[in-house]
PDB file of C-alpha atoms and ligand atoms in Angstrom:
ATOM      1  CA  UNK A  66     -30.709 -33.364  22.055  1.00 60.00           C
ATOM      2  CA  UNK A  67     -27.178 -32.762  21.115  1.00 65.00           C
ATOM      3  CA  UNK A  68     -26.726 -30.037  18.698  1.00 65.00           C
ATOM      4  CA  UNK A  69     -23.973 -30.503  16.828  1.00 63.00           C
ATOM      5  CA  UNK A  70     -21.543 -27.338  17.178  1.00 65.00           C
ATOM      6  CA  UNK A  71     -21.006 -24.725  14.022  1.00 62.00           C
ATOM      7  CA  UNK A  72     -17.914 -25.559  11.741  1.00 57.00           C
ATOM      8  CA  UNK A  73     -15.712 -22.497  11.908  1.00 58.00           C
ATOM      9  CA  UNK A  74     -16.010 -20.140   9.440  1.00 58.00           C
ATOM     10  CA  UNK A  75     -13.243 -20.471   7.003  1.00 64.00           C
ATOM     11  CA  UNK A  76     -11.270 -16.644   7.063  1.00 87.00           C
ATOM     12  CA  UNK A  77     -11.370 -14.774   3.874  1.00 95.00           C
ATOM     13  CA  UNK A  78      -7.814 -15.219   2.322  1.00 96.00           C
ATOM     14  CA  UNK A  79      -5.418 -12.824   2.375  1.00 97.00           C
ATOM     15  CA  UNK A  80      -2.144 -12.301  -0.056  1.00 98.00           C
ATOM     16  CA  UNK A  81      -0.036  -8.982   1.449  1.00 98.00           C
ATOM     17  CA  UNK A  82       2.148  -7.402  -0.750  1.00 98.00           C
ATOM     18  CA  UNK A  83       4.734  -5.134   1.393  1.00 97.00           C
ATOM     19  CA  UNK A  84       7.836  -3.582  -0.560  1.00 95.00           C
ATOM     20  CA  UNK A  85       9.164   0.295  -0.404  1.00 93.00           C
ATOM     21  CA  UNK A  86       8.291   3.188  -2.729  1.00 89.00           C
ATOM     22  CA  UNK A  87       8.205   3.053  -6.223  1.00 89.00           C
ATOM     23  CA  UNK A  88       8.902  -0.756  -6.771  1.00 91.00           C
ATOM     24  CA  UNK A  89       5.887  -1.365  -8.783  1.00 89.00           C
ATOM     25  CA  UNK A  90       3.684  -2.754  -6.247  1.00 93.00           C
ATOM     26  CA  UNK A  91       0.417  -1.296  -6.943  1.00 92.00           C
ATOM     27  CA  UNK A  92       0.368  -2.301 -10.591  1.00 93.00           C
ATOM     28  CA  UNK A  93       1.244  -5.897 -10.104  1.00 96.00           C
ATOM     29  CA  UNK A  94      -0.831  -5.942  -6.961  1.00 96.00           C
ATOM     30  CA  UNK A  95      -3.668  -4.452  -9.045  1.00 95.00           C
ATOM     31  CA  UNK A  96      -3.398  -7.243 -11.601  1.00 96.00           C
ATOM     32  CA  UNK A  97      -2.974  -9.664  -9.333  1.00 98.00           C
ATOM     33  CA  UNK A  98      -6.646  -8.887  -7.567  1.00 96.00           C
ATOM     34  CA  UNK A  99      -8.197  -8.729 -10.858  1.00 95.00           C
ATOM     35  CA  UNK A 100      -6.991 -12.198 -11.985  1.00 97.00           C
ATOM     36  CA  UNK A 101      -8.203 -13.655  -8.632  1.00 97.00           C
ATOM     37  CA  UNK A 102     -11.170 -11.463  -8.634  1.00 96.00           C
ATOM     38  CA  UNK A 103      -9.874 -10.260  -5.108  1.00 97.00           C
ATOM     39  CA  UNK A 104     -10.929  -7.164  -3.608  1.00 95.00           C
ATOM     40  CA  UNK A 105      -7.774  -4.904  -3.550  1.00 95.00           C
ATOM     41  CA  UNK A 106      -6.758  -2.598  -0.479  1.00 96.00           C
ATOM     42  CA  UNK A 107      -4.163   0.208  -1.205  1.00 95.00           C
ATOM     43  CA  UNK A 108      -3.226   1.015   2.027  1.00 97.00           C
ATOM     44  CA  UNK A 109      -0.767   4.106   1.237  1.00 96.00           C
ATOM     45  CA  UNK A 110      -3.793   5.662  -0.383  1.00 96.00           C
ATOM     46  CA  UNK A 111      -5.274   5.600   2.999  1.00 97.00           C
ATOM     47  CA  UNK A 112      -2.079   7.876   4.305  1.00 97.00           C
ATOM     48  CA  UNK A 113      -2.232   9.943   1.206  1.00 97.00           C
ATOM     49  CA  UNK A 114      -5.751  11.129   1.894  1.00 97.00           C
ATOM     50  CA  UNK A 115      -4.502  12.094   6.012  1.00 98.00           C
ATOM     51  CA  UNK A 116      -1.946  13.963   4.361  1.00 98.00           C
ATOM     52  CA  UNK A 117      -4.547  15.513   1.717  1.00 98.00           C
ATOM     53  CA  UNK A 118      -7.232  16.410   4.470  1.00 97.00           C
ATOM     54  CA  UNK A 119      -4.581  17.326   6.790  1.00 98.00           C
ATOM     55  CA  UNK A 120      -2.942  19.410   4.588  1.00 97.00           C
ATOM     56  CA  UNK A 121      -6.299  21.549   3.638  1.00 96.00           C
ATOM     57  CA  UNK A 122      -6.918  21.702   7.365  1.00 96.00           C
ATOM     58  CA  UNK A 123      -3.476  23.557   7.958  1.00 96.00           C
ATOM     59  CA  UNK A 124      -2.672  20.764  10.314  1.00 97.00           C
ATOM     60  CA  UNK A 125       1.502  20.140  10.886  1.00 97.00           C
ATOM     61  CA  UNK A 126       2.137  16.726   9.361  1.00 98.00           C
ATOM     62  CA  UNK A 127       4.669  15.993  12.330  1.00 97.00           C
ATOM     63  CA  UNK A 128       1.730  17.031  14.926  1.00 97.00           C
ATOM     64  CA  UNK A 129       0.802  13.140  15.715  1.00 97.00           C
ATOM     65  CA  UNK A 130      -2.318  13.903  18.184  1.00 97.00           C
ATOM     66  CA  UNK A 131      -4.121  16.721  15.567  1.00 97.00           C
ATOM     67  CA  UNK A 132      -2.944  14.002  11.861  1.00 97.00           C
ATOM     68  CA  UNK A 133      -4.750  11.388  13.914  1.00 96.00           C
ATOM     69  CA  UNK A 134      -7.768  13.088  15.156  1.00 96.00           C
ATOM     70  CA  UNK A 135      -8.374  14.599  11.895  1.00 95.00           C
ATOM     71  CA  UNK A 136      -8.255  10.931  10.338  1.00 95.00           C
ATOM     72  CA  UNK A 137     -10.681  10.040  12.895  1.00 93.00           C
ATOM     73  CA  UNK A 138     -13.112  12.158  11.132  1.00 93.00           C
ATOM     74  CA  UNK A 139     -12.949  11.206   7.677  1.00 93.00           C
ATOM     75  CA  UNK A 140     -14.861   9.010   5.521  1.00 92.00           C
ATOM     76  CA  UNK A 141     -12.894   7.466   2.909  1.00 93.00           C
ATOM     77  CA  UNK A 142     -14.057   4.933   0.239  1.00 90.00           C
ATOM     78  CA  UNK A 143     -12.774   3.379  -2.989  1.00 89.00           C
ATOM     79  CA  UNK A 144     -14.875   3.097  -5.962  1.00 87.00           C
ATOM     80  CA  UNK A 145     -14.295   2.016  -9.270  1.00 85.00           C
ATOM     81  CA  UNK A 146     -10.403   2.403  -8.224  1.00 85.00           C
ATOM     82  CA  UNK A 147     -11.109   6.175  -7.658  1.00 93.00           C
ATOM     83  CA  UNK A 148     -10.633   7.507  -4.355  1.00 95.00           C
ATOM     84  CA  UNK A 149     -13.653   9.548  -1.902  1.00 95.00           C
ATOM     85  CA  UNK A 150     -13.347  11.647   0.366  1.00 95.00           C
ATOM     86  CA  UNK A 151     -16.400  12.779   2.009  1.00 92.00           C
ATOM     87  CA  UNK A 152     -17.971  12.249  -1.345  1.00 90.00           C
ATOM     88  CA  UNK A 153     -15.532  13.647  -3.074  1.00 95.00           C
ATOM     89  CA  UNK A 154     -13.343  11.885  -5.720  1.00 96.00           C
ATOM     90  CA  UNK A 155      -9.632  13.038  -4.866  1.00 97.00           C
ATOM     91  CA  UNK A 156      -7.835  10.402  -7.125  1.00 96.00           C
ATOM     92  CA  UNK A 157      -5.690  12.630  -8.640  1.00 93.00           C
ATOM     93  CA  UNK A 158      -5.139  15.221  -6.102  1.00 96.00           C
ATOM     94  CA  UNK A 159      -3.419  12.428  -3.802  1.00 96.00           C
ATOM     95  CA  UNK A 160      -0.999  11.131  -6.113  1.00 90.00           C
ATOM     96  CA  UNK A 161       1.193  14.445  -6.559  1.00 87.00           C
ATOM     97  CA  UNK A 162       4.360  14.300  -5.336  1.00 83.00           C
ATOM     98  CA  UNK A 163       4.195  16.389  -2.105  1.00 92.00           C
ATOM     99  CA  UNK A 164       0.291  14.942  -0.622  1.00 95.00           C
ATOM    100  CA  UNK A 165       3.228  11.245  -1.531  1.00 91.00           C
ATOM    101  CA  UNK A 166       5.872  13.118   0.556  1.00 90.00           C
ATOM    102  CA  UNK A 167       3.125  14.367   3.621  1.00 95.00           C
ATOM    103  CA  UNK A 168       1.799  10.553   3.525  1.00 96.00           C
ATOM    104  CA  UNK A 169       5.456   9.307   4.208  1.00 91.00           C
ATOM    105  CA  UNK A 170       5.409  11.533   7.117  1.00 95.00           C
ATOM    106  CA  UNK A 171       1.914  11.283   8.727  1.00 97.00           C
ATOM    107  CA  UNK A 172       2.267   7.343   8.466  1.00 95.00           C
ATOM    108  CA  UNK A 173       5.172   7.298  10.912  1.00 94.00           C
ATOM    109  CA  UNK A 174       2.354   8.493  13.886  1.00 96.00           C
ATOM    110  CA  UNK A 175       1.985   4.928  15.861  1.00 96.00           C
ATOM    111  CA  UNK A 176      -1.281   6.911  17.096  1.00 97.00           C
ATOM    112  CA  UNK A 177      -2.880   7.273  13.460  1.00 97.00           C
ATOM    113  CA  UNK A 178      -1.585   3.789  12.120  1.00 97.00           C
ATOM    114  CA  UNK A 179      -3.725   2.697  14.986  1.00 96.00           C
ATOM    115  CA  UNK A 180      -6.214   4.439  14.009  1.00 95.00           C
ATOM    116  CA  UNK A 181      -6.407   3.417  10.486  1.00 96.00           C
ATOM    117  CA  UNK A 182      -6.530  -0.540  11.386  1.00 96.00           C
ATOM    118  CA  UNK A 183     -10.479  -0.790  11.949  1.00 94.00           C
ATOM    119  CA  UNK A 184     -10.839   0.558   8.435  1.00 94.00           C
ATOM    120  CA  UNK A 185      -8.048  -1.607   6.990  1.00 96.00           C
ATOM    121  CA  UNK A 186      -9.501  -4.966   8.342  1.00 96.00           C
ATOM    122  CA  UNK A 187     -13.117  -4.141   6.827  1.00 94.00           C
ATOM    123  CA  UNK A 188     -11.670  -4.469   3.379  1.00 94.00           C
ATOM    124  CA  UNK A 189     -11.353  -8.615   4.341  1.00 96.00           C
ATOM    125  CA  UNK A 190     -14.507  -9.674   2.813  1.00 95.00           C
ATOM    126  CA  UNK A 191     -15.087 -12.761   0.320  1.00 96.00           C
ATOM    127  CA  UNK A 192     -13.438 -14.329  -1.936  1.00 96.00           C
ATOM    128  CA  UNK A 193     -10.316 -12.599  -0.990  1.00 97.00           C
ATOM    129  CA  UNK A 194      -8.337  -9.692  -0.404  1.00 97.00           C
ATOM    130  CA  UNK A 195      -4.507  -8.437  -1.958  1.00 97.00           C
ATOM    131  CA  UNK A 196      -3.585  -5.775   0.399  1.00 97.00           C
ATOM    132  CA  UNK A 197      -1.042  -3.981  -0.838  1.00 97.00           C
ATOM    133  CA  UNK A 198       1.530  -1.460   1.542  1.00 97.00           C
ATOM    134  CA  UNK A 199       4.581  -1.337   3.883  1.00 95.00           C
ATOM    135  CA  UNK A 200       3.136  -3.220   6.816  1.00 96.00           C
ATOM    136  CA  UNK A 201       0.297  -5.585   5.601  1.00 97.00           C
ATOM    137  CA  UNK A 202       2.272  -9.161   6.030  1.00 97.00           C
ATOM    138  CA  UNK A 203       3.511  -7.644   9.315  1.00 96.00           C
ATOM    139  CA  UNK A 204       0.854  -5.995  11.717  1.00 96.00           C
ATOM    140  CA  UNK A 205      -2.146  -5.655   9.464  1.00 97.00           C
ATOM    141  CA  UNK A 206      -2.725  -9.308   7.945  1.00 97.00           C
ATOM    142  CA  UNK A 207      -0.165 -11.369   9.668  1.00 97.00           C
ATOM    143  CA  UNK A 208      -2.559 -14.535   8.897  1.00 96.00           C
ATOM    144  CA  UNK A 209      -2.067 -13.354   4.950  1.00 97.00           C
ATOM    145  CA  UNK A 210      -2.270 -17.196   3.299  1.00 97.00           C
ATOM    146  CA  UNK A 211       0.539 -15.814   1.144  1.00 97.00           C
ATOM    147  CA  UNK A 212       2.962 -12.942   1.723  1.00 98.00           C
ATOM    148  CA  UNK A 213       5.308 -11.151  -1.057  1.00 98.00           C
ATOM    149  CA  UNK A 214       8.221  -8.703  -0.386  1.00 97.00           C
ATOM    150  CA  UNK A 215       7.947  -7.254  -3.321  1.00 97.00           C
ATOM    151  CA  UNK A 216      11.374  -4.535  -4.085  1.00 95.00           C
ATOM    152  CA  UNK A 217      14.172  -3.639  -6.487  1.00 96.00           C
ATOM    153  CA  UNK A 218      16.944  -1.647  -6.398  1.00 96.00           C
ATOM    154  CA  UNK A 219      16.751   2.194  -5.334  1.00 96.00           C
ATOM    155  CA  UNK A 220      18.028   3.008  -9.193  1.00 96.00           C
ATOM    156  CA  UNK A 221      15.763   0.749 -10.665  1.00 96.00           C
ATOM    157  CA  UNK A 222      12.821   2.079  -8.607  1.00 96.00           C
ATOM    158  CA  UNK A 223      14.061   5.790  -9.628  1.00 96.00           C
ATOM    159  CA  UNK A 224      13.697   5.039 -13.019  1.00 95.00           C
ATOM    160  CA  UNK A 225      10.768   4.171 -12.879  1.00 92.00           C
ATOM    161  CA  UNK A 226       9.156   6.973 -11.210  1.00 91.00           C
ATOM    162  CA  UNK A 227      10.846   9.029 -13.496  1.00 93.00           C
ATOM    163  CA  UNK A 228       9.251   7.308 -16.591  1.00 92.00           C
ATOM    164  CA  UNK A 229       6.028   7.357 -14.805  1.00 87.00           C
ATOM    165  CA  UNK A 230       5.808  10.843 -14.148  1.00 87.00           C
ATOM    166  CA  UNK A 231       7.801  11.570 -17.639  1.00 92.00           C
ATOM    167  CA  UNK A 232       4.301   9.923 -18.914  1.00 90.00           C
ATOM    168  CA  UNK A 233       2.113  12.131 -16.718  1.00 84.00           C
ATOM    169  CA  UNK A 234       3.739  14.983 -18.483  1.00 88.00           C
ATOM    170  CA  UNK A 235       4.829  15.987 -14.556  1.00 83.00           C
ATOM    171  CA  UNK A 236       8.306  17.657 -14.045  1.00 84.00           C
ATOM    172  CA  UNK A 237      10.855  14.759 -13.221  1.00 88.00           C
ATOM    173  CA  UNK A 238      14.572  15.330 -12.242  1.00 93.00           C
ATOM    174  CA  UNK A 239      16.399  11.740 -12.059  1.00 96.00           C
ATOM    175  CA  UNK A 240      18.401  12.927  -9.478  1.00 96.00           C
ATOM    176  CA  UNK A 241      15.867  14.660  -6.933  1.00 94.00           C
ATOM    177  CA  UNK A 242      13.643  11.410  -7.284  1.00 93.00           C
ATOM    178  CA  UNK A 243      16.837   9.311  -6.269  1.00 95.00           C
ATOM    179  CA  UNK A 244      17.358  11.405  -3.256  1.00 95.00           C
ATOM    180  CA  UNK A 245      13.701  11.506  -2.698  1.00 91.00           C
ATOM    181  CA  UNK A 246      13.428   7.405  -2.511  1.00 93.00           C
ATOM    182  CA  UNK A 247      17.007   7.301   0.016  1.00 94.00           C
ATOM    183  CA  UNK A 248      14.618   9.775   2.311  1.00 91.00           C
ATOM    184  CA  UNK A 249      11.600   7.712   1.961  1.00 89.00           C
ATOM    185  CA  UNK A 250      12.913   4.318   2.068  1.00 92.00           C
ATOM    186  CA  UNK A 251      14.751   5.830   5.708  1.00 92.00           C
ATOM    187  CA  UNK A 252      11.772   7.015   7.061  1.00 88.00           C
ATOM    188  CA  UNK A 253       9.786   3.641   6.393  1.00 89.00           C
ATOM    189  CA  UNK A 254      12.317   1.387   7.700  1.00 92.00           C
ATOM    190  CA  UNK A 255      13.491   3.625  10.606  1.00 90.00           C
ATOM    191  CA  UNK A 256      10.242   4.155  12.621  1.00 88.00           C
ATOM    192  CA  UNK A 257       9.464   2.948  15.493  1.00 89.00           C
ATOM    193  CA  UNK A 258       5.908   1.465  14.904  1.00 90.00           C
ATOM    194  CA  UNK A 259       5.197  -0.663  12.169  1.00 88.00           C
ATOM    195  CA  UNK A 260       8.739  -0.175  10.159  1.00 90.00           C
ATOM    196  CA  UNK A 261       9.193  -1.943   6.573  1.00 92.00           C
ATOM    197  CA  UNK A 262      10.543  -4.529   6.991  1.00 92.00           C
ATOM    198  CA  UNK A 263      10.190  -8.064   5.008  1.00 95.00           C
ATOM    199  CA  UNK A 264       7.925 -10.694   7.067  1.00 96.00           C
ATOM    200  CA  UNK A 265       9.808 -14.271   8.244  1.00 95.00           C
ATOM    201  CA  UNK A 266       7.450 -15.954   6.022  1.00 96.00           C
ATOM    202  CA  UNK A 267       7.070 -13.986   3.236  1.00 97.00           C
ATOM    203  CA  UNK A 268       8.404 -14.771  -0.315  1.00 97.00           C
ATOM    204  CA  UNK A 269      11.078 -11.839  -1.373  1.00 97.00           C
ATOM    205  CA  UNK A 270      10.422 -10.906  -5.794  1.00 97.00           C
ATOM    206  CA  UNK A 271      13.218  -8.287  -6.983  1.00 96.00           C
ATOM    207  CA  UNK A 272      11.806  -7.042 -10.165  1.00 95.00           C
ATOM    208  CA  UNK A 273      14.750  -5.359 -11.244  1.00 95.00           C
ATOM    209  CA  UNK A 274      15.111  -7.816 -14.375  1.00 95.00           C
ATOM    210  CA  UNK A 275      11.435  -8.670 -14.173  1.00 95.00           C
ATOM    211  CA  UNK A 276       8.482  -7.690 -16.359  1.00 94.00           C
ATOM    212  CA  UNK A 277       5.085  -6.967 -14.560  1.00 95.00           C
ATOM    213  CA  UNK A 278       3.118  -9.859 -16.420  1.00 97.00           C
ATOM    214  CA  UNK A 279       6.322 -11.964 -15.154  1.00 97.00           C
ATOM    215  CA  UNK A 280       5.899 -10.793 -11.163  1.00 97.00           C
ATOM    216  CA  UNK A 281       1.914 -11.198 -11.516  1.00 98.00           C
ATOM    217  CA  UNK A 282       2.965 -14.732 -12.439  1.00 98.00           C
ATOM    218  CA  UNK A 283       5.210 -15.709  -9.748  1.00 98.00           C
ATOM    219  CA  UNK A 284       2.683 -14.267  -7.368  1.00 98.00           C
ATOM    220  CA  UNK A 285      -0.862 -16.170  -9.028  1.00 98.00           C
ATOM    221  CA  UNK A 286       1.620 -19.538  -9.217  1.00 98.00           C
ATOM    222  CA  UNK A 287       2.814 -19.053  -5.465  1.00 97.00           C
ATOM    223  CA  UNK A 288      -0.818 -18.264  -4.320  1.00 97.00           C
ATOM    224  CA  UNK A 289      -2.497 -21.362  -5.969  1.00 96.00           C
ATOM    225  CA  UNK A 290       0.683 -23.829  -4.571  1.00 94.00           C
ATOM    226  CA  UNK A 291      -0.190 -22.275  -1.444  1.00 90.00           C
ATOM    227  CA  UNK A 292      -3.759 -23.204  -1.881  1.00 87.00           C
ATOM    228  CA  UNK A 293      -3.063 -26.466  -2.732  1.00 87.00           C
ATOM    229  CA  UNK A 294      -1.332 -27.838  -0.236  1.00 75.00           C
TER     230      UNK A 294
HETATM  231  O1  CDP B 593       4.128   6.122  -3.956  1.00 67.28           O
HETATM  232  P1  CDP B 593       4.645   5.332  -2.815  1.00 67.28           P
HETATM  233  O2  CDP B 593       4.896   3.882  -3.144  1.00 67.28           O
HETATM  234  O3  CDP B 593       5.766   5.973  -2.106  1.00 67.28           O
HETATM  235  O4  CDP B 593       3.555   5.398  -1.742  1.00 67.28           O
HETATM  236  P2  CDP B 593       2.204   4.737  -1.346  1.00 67.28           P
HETATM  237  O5  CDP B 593       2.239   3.255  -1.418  1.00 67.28           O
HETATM  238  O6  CDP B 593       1.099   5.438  -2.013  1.00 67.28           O
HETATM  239  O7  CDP B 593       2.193   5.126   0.211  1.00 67.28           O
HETATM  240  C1  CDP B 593       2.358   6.456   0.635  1.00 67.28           C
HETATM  241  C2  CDP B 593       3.155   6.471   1.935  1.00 67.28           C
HETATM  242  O8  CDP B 593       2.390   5.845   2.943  1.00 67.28           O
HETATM  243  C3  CDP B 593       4.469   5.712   1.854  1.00 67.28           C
HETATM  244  O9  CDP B 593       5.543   6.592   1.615  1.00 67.28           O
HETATM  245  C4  CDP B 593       4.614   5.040   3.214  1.00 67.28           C
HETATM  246  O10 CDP B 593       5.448   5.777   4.055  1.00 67.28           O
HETATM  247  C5  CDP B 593       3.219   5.076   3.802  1.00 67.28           C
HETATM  248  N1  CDP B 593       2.612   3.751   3.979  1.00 67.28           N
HETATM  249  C6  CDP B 593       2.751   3.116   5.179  1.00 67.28           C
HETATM  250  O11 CDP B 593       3.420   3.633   6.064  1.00 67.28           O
HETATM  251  N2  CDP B 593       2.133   1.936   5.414  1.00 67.28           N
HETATM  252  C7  CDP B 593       1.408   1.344   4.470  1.00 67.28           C
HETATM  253  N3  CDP B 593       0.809   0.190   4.733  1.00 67.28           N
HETATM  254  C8  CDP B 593       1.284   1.953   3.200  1.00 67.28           C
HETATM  255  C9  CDP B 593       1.915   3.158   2.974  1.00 67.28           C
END
């Protein structure tokens, strides 16, 4: 008797959203999961919490070998969009502006980005997943069914972490936030493993003169044309 072989198992679609700092990624990206009903990966919350645990550990965020071994020990989940560590809920304690600066520097480490891949591919589970980062269309998800380079202008981007943490009632100097994006935006496209950079099949969207319900658009028409074909 001949049985007949398994169809393959159709993978779990991806869409990757890459882009640098402050371009309003995470909210459209957000949106963009809930419209699909797509699980949603934030993958620079992942660095934030190495920089949070390594920080409380008095570990050196340039020491590569003792950022990566700690990360090796933690156990990090998302719930409800909050973030756990080890049980604990440190949403808010990640998104201050220096655990944002440590996360900018512990993610250069080629030794914990490899460490941090395992965890990042378990979030692929059905119907879909929008992973949302620096490197997801590159190294992470480079089957992603759709992939968006998602950016404005370094101004544009200052503003709006300006406003944002204007809202939080956080201090905010235009200026300092500027230079802060110049550094950050040079550290994620100047390292050596997994640098920012914009896929050869990804889709660029500069929101400078976009609204958010206009780039969740774009992205939810791009995805279904995608599908479609
Ligand atoms: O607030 P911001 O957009 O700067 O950061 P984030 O998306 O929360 O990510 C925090 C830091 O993690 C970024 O500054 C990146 O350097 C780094 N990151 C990365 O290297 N790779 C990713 N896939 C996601 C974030």
């Amino acid at each position: 008797m001949i049985t007949p072989a398994p169809s393959p198992q159709p993978l779990v679609p991806v869409i990757a959203i890459d882009g640098p700092s402050a371009s309003g990624k995470g909210t459209v990206a957000q949106l963009v999961a809930d419209a699909l009903s797509f699980h949603y990966l934030d993958s620079g919350a992942l660095y934030r919490v190495v920089a949070y645990a390594t920080h409380q550990n008095n570990i050196d965020w340039d020491d590569a070998t003792a950022v990566a071994a700690c990360a090796k020990t933690l156990h990090i989940q998302f719930k409800h969009g909050q973030v756990f560590l080890n049980d604990t809920d440190i949403s808010d304690q990640i998104r201050t502006e220096t655990i944002g600066k440590g996360a900018s520097r512990v993610a250069v480490h080629a030794v914990l980005r490899a460490a941090l891949v395992d965890l990042q591919h378990s979030f692929r589970t059905a119907p879909g997943l929008l992973a949302d980062g620096r490197d997801m269309g590159t190294v992470i998800f480079p089957d992603a069914v759709l992939k968006i380079f998602l950016t404005a202008t370094t101004e544009t981007r200052a503003k709006r972490r300006h406003q944002q943490l204007l809202g939080k009632h956080q201090p905010a100097d235009y200026q300092a936030i500027l230079q802060d994006l110049h550094t950050r935006d040079a550290r994620d496209k100047g390292r050596a493993s997994a640098p920012l950079i914009m896929a050869e099949d990804a889709i660029l969207l500069e929101t400078d003169n976009l609204t958010i319900t206009e780039a969740v658009d774009f992205i939810l028409l791009n995805y279904q044309q995608k599908m479609c074909k």
